């Protein structure tokens, strides 16, 4: 029998990592994962600077479902609004709603 397959009693060894257990005390090199992400974002930024507007227009025209998914993914999930406003006329309500929509649009664009 070769040493590659050790003899066991038939029980499977639990190979899951337990809380607090460290199997590789040296870990990955510092910055390696960050560097990959940084390089990817730089490449993505350069590509977007060159092709972004045209690609967005193409997607909007050719794949509106994908376009809407992208829009939904960049909108904030929650917006907290608080305050009291006394709006007695339709004009006041319309003006307040317009101001709120402008504020929301500015927040989304940041």
mmCIF file of C-alpha atoms in Angstrom:
data_model
loop_
_atom_site.group_PDB
_atom_site.id
_atom_site.type_symbol
_atom_site.label_atom_id
_atom_site.label_comp_id
_atom_site.label_asym_id
_atom_site.label_seq_id
_atom_site.Cartn_x
_atom_site.Cartn_y
_atom_site.Cartn_z
ATOM 1 C CA UNK A 1 0.000 0.000 0.000
ATOM 2 C CA UNK A 2 1.334 3.462 -0.820
ATOM 3 C CA UNK A 3 1.679 6.329 1.639
ATOM 4 C CA UNK A 4 -0.628 8.506 -0.490
ATOM 5 C CA UNK A 5 -3.776 6.925 0.953
ATOM 6 C CA UNK A 6 -3.521 6.598 4.729
ATOM 7 C CA UNK A 7 -5.559 3.875 6.397
ATOM 8 C CA UNK A 8 -8.590 5.188 8.296
ATOM 9 C CA UNK A 9 -11.296 3.592 10.345
ATOM 10 C CA UNK A 10 -13.935 4.679 7.793
ATOM 11 C CA UNK A 11 -14.894 7.915 9.535
ATOM 12 C CA UNK A 12 -14.642 11.114 7.545
ATOM 13 C CA UNK A 13 -12.483 13.848 8.975
ATOM 14 C CA UNK A 14 -14.250 17.160 9.649
ATOM 15 C CA UNK A 15 -12.392 19.642 7.435
ATOM 16 C CA UNK A 16 -14.520 22.697 8.179
ATOM 17 C CA UNK A 17 -12.779 25.676 9.738
ATOM 18 C CA UNK A 18 -14.031 26.345 13.233
ATOM 19 C CA UNK A 19 -14.541 29.840 14.696
ATOM 20 C CA UNK A 20 -11.204 31.285 15.776
ATOM 21 C CA UNK A 21 -9.187 28.583 13.992
ATOM 22 C CA UNK A 22 -6.332 29.802 11.786
ATOM 23 C CA UNK A 23 -5.043 27.321 9.226
ATOM 24 C CA UNK A 24 -2.556 29.632 7.539
ATOM 25 C CA UNK A 25 -0.998 31.926 10.143
ATOM 26 C CA UNK A 26 0.937 33.845 7.489
ATOM 27 C CA UNK A 27 -2.167 34.553 5.357
ATOM 28 C CA UNK A 28 -2.030 36.089 1.913
ATOM 29 C CA UNK A 29 0.515 38.800 1.165
ATOM 30 C CA UNK A 30 -0.574 42.217 2.423
ATOM 31 C CA UNK A 31 -2.250 44.289 -0.267
ATOM 32 C CA UNK A 32 -2.533 41.474 -2.814
ATOM 33 C CA UNK A 33 -6.319 41.442 -2.906
ATOM 34 C CA UNK A 34 -6.514 45.217 -2.621
ATOM 35 C CA UNK A 35 -4.062 45.596 -5.501
ATOM 36 C CA UNK A 36 -6.196 43.385 -7.746
ATOM 37 C CA UNK A 37 -9.284 45.450 -6.950
ATOM 38 C CA UNK A 38 -7.385 48.686 -7.449
ATOM 39 C CA UNK A 39 -6.066 47.581 -10.861
ATOM 40 C CA UNK A 40 -9.548 46.450 -11.913
ATOM 41 C CA UNK A 41 -11.117 49.768 -10.915
ATOM 42 C CA UNK A 42 -8.436 51.725 -12.783
ATOM 43 C CA UNK A 43 -9.036 49.662 -15.936
ATOM 44 C CA UNK A 44 -12.798 50.037 -15.562
ATOM 45 C CA UNK A 45 -12.465 53.789 -15.082
ATOM 46 C CA UNK A 46 -10.283 54.126 -18.186
ATOM 47 C CA UNK A 47 -12.702 52.054 -20.263
ATOM 48 C CA UNK A 48 -15.682 54.040 -19.019
ATOM 49 C CA UNK A 49 -13.947 57.346 -19.774
ATOM 50 C CA UNK A 50 -13.433 56.206 -23.356
ATOM 51 C CA UNK A 51 -16.698 54.350 -24.072
ATOM 52 C CA UNK A 52 -19.091 54.984 -21.169
ATOM 53 C CA UNK A 53 -21.634 57.415 -22.600
ATOM 54 C CA UNK A 54 -21.968 55.545 -25.894
ATOM 55 C CA UNK A 55 -22.326 52.183 -24.146
ATOM 56 C CA UNK A 56 -25.000 53.536 -21.813
ATOM 57 C CA UNK A 57 -26.946 54.864 -24.808
ATOM 58 C CA UNK A 58 -26.576 51.545 -26.656
ATOM 59 C CA UNK A 59 -27.767 49.545 -23.642
ATOM 60 C CA UNK A 60 -30.710 51.882 -23.108
ATOM 61 C CA UNK A 61 -31.821 51.428 -26.739
ATOM 62 C CA UNK A 62 -31.002 47.737 -27.253
ATOM 63 C CA UNK A 63 -31.532 46.239 -23.771
ATOM 64 C CA UNK A 64 -33.884 48.443 -21.748
ATOM 65 C CA UNK A 65 -34.335 45.710 -19.110
ATOM 66 C CA UNK A 66 -30.594 45.705 -18.373
ATOM 67 C CA UNK A 67 -30.578 49.510 -18.397
ATOM 68 C CA UNK A 68 -33.331 49.596 -15.757
ATOM 69 C CA UNK A 69 -31.520 47.004 -13.611
ATOM 70 C CA UNK A 70 -28.400 49.181 -13.623
ATOM 71 C CA UNK A 71 -30.408 52.248 -12.644
ATOM 72 C CA UNK A 72 -32.104 50.331 -9.828
ATOM 73 C CA UNK A 73 -28.747 49.048 -8.576
ATOM 74 C CA UNK A 74 -27.277 52.544 -8.162
ATOM 75 C CA UNK A 75 -30.307 54.130 -6.488
ATOM 76 C CA UNK A 76 -30.216 54.253 -2.692
ATOM 77 C CA UNK A 77 -32.163 51.441 -1.033
ATOM 78 C CA UNK A 78 -33.492 53.650 1.744
ATOM 79 C CA UNK A 79 -33.909 57.353 2.241
ATOM 80 C CA UNK A 80 -34.647 58.774 5.647
ATOM 81 C CA UNK A 81 -36.886 61.829 5.643
ATOM 82 C CA UNK A 82 -38.111 63.662 8.696
ATOM 83 C CA UNK A 83 -39.718 66.983 9.421
ATOM 84 C CA UNK A 84 -43.019 68.755 9.625
ATOM 85 C CA UNK A 85 -44.436 70.906 6.877
ATOM 86 C CA UNK A 86 -47.790 72.656 6.751
ATOM 87 C CA UNK A 87 -48.926 72.604 3.137
ATOM 88 C CA UNK A 88 -52.332 74.141 2.765
ATOM 89 C CA UNK A 89 -52.549 74.825 -0.962
ATOM 90 C CA UNK A 90 -51.927 72.672 -4.019
ATOM 91 C CA UNK A 91 -49.192 75.089 -5.123
ATOM 92 C CA UNK A 92 -47.378 74.661 -1.804
ATOM 93 C CA UNK A 93 -47.628 70.869 -2.049
ATOM 94 C CA UNK A 94 -46.367 70.894 -5.656
ATOM 95 C CA UNK A 95 -43.474 73.209 -4.759
ATOM 96 C CA UNK A 96 -42.498 71.060 -1.767
ATOM 97 C CA UNK A 97 -42.662 67.883 -3.849
ATOM 98 C CA UNK A 98 -40.507 69.451 -6.580
ATOM 99 C CA UNK A 99 -37.942 70.572 -4.003
ATOM 100 C CA UNK A 100 -37.872 67.078 -2.504
ATOM 101 C CA UNK A 101 -37.394 65.494 -5.948
ATOM 102 C CA UNK A 102 -34.501 67.877 -6.725
ATOM 103 C CA UNK A 103 -32.864 67.048 -3.395
ATOM 104 C CA UNK A 104 -33.314 63.336 -4.037
ATOM 105 C CA UNK A 105 -31.833 63.637 -7.535
ATOM 106 C CA UNK A 106 -28.817 65.533 -6.163
ATOM 107 C CA UNK A 107 -28.280 62.885 -3.480
ATOM 108 C CA UNK A 108 -28.437 60.071 -6.033
ATOM 109 C CA UNK A 109 -25.936 61.823 -8.309
ATOM 110 C CA UNK A 110 -23.312 62.130 -5.543
#
